[in-house]
Each structure stands twice: as structure tokens, then as C-alpha cells.
Coordinates of N, CA, C and O in Angstrom, one line a residue:
M66 N 73.6 -64.0 92.0 CA 73.3 -64.8 93.3 C 74.4 -66.3 93.7 O 74.3 -67.1 92.2
S67 N 74.7 -66.5 94.7 CA 75.4 -67.3 95.0 C 75.0 -68.8 95.0 O 73.6 -68.6 95.6
S68 N 75.4 -69.6 95.1 CA 74.3 -71.1 95.3 C 75.6 -72.3 95.9 O 76.6 -72.0 95.7
F69 N 74.7 -73.4 96.3 CA 75.4 -74.6 96.5 C 75.0 -75.5 95.8 O 73.6 -75.7 95.7
R70 N 76.0 -76.1 95.0 CA 75.7 -77.4 94.3 C 76.2 -78.7 95.0 O 77.3 -78.6 95.2
I71 N 75.2 -79.4 95.5 CA 75.7 -80.8 95.7 C 75.4 -81.8 95.1 O 74.5 -82.2 94.5
S72 N 76.5 -82.6 94.2 CA 76.7 -83.8 93.7 C 76.8 -85.0 94.3 O 77.6 -85.1 95.4
G73 N 75.9 -86.1 94.5 CA 75.9 -87.1 95.5 C 77.2 -88.1 95.3 O 78.2 -87.8 94.7
G74 N 77.2 -88.8 96.6 CA 78.5 -89.8 96.4 C 79.6 -89.0 97.2 O 80.5 -90.0 97.4
K75 N 79.6 -87.8 97.6 CA 80.6 -87.4 98.3 C 80.3 -86.6 99.7 O 79.3 -86.1 99.9
Q76 N 81.1 -87.4 100.8 CA 81.1 -86.5 102.0 C 81.3 -85.0 102.2 O 82.0 -84.8 101.7
L77 N 80.5 -84.6 102.7 CA 80.5 -82.9 102.7 C 80.7 -82.9 104.3 O 80.6 -83.6 105.3
K78 N 82.0 -81.8 104.4 CA 82.4 -81.6 106.4 C 83.1 -80.3 106.1 O 83.6 -80.1 105.2
G79 N 83.0 -79.9 106.8 CA 83.5 -78.5 107.1 C 82.8 -77.4 107.8 O 81.8 -77.7 108.5
E80 N 83.5 -76.3 107.8 CA 82.7 -75.2 108.3 C 82.7 -73.8 107.4 O 83.3 -73.9 106.2
I81 N 81.4 -73.0 107.5 CA 81.6 -71.8 106.9 C 81.2 -70.7 107.8 O 80.9 -70.9 108.8
V82 N 81.7 -69.6 107.4 CA 81.5 -68.2 108.2 C 80.0 -67.4 107.9 O 80.5 -66.6 106.6
P83 N 78.7 -67.7 108.2 CA 78.0 -67.0 107.7 C 78.0 -65.2 107.9 O 78.4 -65.2 108.9
Q84 N 77.5 -64.8 106.9 CA 77.7 -63.3 107.0 C 76.7 -62.5 107.9 O 76.7 -61.3 108.4
G85 N 75.7 -63.4 108.5 CA 74.4 -62.8 109.5 C 73.7 -62.0 108.7 O 72.7 -61.5 109.5
A86 N 73.5 -62.3 107.5 CA 72.5 -62.0 106.5 C 71.3 -62.8 107.0 O 71.5 -63.8 106.5
K87 N 69.8 -62.0 106.6 CA 68.7 -63.0 106.7 C 68.8 -64.1 105.4 O 68.4 -65.3 105.8
N88 N 69.2 -63.8 104.5 CA 68.7 -64.7 102.9 C 70.0 -65.7 103.3 O 69.7 -66.9 103.0
E89 N 70.9 -65.8 103.8 CA 72.4 -66.5 103.8 C 71.7 -67.3 105.1 O 72.1 -68.7 105.0
A90 N 71.1 -66.6 106.1 CA 70.9 -67.5 107.3 C 70.0 -68.6 107.0 O 70.0 -69.9 107.6
L91 N 68.8 -68.3 106.1 CA 67.7 -69.2 105.8 C 68.1 -70.5 105.0 O 68.0 -71.5 105.5
Q92 N 69.2 -70.2 104.1 CA 69.6 -70.8 103.5 C 71.0 -72.2 104.1 O 70.8 -73.4 104.0
V93 N 71.8 -71.6 104.9 CA 72.3 -72.3 105.9 C 71.7 -73.2 106.9 O 71.7 -74.2 106.9
I94 N 70.3 -72.6 107.4 CA 69.6 -73.5 108.3 C 69.0 -74.8 107.3 O 68.9 -75.9 107.7
C95 N 68.4 -74.4 106.2 CA 68.1 -75.5 105.3 C 69.0 -76.5 104.8 O 68.7 -77.7 104.9
A96 N 70.2 -75.9 104.8 CA 71.4 -77.0 104.0 C 71.5 -78.0 105.5 O 71.8 -79.2 105.3
C97 N 71.1 -77.7 106.4 CA 71.3 -78.7 107.8 C 70.7 -80.0 107.8 O 71.1 -81.1 108.3
L98 N 69.2 -79.7 107.0 CA 68.8 -80.9 106.8 C 69.3 -82.1 106.1 O 68.9 -83.5 105.9
L99 N 70.7 -81.6 105.1 CA 71.5 -82.4 104.4 C 71.9 -83.8 105.6 O 72.7 -84.7 105.0
T100 N 72.4 -83.2 106.8 CA 72.9 -84.3 107.6 C 72.5 -84.8 108.7 O 71.5 -83.7 109.4
K101 N 72.7 -85.9 109.3 CA 71.8 -86.2 110.4 C 72.8 -85.9 111.6 O 72.6 -85.9 112.8
D102 N 73.6 -85.1 111.4 CA 75.0 -84.8 112.7 C 74.1 -83.5 113.3 O 73.4 -82.8 112.9
K103 N 74.4 -83.3 114.5 CA 74.1 -82.1 115.2 C 74.8 -80.9 114.7 O 75.9 -81.1 114.6
V104 N 74.2 -80.0 114.5 CA 74.7 -78.9 113.9 C 74.6 -77.5 114.4 O 73.7 -77.4 115.2
T105 N 75.7 -76.6 114.8 CA 75.5 -75.5 115.6 C 75.7 -74.4 114.4 O 76.9 -74.3 114.0
I106 N 74.9 -73.6 114.7 CA 75.2 -72.3 113.7 C 75.0 -70.9 114.6 O 74.3 -70.6 115.5
H107 N 76.2 -70.1 114.3 CA 76.7 -69.0 115.0 C 76.2 -67.6 114.3 O 76.0 -67.9 113.0
N108 N 75.9 -66.6 114.7 CA 75.7 -65.1 113.8 C 74.6 -65.3 112.9 O 74.4 -64.7 112.1
V109 N 73.5 -65.9 113.7 CA 72.0 -66.0 112.9 C 71.2 -64.7 113.3 O 71.0 -64.8 114.6
P110 N 70.8 -64.0 112.5 CA 69.9 -63.0 112.9 C 68.6 -63.4 113.5 O 68.0 -64.5 113.1
A111 N 67.9 -62.7 114.7 CA 67.1 -63.4 115.5 C 65.6 -62.7 115.1 O 65.3 -61.4 115.5
I112 N 65.2 -62.5 113.5 CA 64.3 -62.0 113.1 C 62.9 -62.8 112.4 O 63.3 -64.2 112.7
R113 N 62.0 -62.5 112.2 CA 60.9 -63.3 112.3 C 61.0 -64.3 110.9 O 60.6 -65.6 111.2
D114 N 61.6 -64.1 109.7 CA 61.8 -65.1 108.8 C 62.6 -66.3 109.4 O 62.2 -67.5 109.2
V115 N 63.7 -66.2 110.0 CA 64.4 -67.1 110.6 C 63.4 -67.8 111.6 O 63.6 -69.2 111.9
V116 N 62.8 -67.4 112.7 CA 61.6 -67.7 113.6 C 60.6 -68.9 112.9 O 61.0 -70.0 113.3
K117 N 60.3 -68.0 111.9 CA 58.9 -69.0 111.2 C 59.7 -70.3 110.6 O 59.0 -71.1 110.3
L118 N 61.0 -69.9 110.4 CA 61.6 -71.3 109.3 C 61.8 -72.4 110.6 O 61.8 -73.5 110.2
M119 N 62.4 -71.8 111.4 CA 62.6 -72.8 112.5 C 61.5 -73.7 113.0 O 61.4 -74.9 113.4
E120 N 60.2 -72.7 113.0 CA 59.0 -73.4 113.7 C 58.5 -74.6 112.3 O 57.8 -75.6 112.7
L121 N 58.7 -74.2 110.9 CA 58.5 -75.2 109.9 C 59.1 -76.5 110.3 O 59.0 -77.8 109.9
L122 N 60.4 -76.4 110.4 CA 61.3 -77.3 110.4 C 61.4 -78.0 111.7 O 61.9 -79.1 111.9
K123 N 60.4 -77.9 112.5 CA 60.2 -79.0 113.9 C 59.7 -80.0 113.9 O 59.9 -81.0 114.5
A124 N 59.0 -80.3 112.4 CA 58.4 -81.6 112.2 C 59.7 -82.7 111.6 O 59.9 -83.9 111.7
W125 N 60.9 -81.7 111.3 CA 61.6 -82.6 110.6 C 63.0 -82.3 111.7 O 64.0 -83.3 111.3
V126 N 63.3 -81.7 112.5 CA 64.4 -81.9 113.5 C 63.9 -82.1 114.7 O 63.0 -82.1 115.5
S127 N 64.8 -83.4 115.5 CA 64.6 -83.9 116.9 C 64.9 -82.9 117.8 O 64.6 -83.1 119.0
E128 N 66.2 -81.9 117.6 CA 66.5 -81.1 118.7 C 66.6 -80.0 117.9 O 67.0 -79.4 116.7
S129 N 65.9 -78.9 118.4 CA 66.3 -77.4 117.9 C 65.6 -76.6 119.4 O 65.2 -77.2 120.2
H130 N 65.9 -75.1 119.1 CA 65.4 -74.3 120.3 C 65.1 -72.8 119.6 O 65.2 -72.6 118.1
H131 N 64.4 -72.4 120.3 CA 63.9 -70.7 119.8 C 65.2 -70.0 119.2 O 66.0 -70.0 119.8
P132 N 65.1 -69.5 117.9 CA 66.2 -68.8 117.3 C 66.5 -67.7 118.0 O 67.7 -67.3 117.8
A133 N 65.9 -67.3 118.7 CA 66.4 -65.8 119.4 C 67.4 -66.3 120.5 O 68.2 -65.6 121.2
I134 N 67.5 -67.7 120.9 CA 68.5 -68.0 121.9 C 69.6 -68.8 120.9 O 69.9 -69.8 120.1
L135 N 70.7 -67.7 120.8 CA 71.9 -67.9 119.9 C 73.1 -68.8 120.8 O 73.1 -68.3 121.7
P136 N 73.9 -69.6 120.1 CA 73.5 -70.1 118.5 C 72.4 -70.9 118.3 O 72.0 -71.4 119.4
I137 N 72.0 -71.0 117.1 CA 71.1 -72.0 116.6 C 71.8 -73.7 116.6 O 72.6 -73.9 116.4
R138 N 71.1 -74.5 117.5 CA 71.9 -76.1 117.6 C 70.2 -76.8 116.9 O 69.4 -76.6 117.4
L139 N 70.6 -77.7 116.1 CA 69.7 -78.6 115.5 C 70.1 -79.8 115.3 O 71.4 -80.0 114.7
R140 N 69.2 -81.0 114.9 CA 69.3 -82.3 114.7 C 68.3 -82.7 113.9 O 67.3 -82.4 114.3
R141 N 68.8 -83.1 112.6 CA 67.5 -83.9 111.8 C 67.3 -85.1 112.2 O 67.7 -86.0 112.7
K142 N 65.6 -85.4 112.1 CA 65.3 -86.8 112.7 C 65.6 -87.6 111.4 O 66.1 -87.1 110.1
K143 N 65.5 -88.7 111.3 CA 65.3 -89.7 110.6 C 64.4 -89.7 109.6 O 63.5 -89.7 110.1
L144 N 64.8 -89.3 108.4 CA 64.0 -89.3 107.0 C 63.5 -90.1 106.2 O 64.7 -90.6 105.7
P145 N 62.7 -90.6 105.6 CA 62.8 -91.5 104.7 C 63.5 -91.0 103.7 O 63.1 -89.8 103.2
G146 N 64.3 -92.1 102.9 CA 65.0 -91.6 101.8 C 66.7 -91.1 102.0 O 67.2 -90.8 101.2
L147 N 66.6 -90.5 103.1 CA 67.6 -89.9 103.6 C 68.8 -90.9 104.7 O 68.0 -91.4 105.5
P148 N 70.0 -90.7 104.6 CA 71.0 -91.7 105.3 C 70.8 -91.1 106.8 O 70.2 -90.1 107.4

């Protein structure tokens, strides 16, 4: 299983191309909580797991929409302990 390892003190920036698989989409959506910037994700499957995750994230994101409307766009709210 591949993973993302993030060590503090370094700025993350760039683009990745998701495969469109459910498990990868869930990981990428969760990784978006690490930035306060607006994030746009393309090629996300509109399946129940993605819909449920987006519903759970409503408390933490200030801007989002139903994942059946692609691409997914979200922006994290200011959270305690995160820049």
C-alpha cells in the first residue's frame, strides 16, 4: 500500500493525478485538510463513500458542494492548531 509521509517545516505545493479509484479519492480528499487554500479535485468517483466523507467534512470545510457535481472544490475552515 502506498502512502504519503509528511514531515513538518516544509511547504507542500503541486499537483497529482488521481486514478479515479475510491480508496485514492478518499485519501486525497482527507489530505486537502492540510492546507487552508482552495483545492479542486478532478476525476473523483461519485460513489457513496465519497459522498459520506464529504458530509463528514462539512464541519471542517467552509466551501464544498455535493461530490456528484464534479470537480470537487473545497476550502478548510480555520482549525485550532493548524495554520
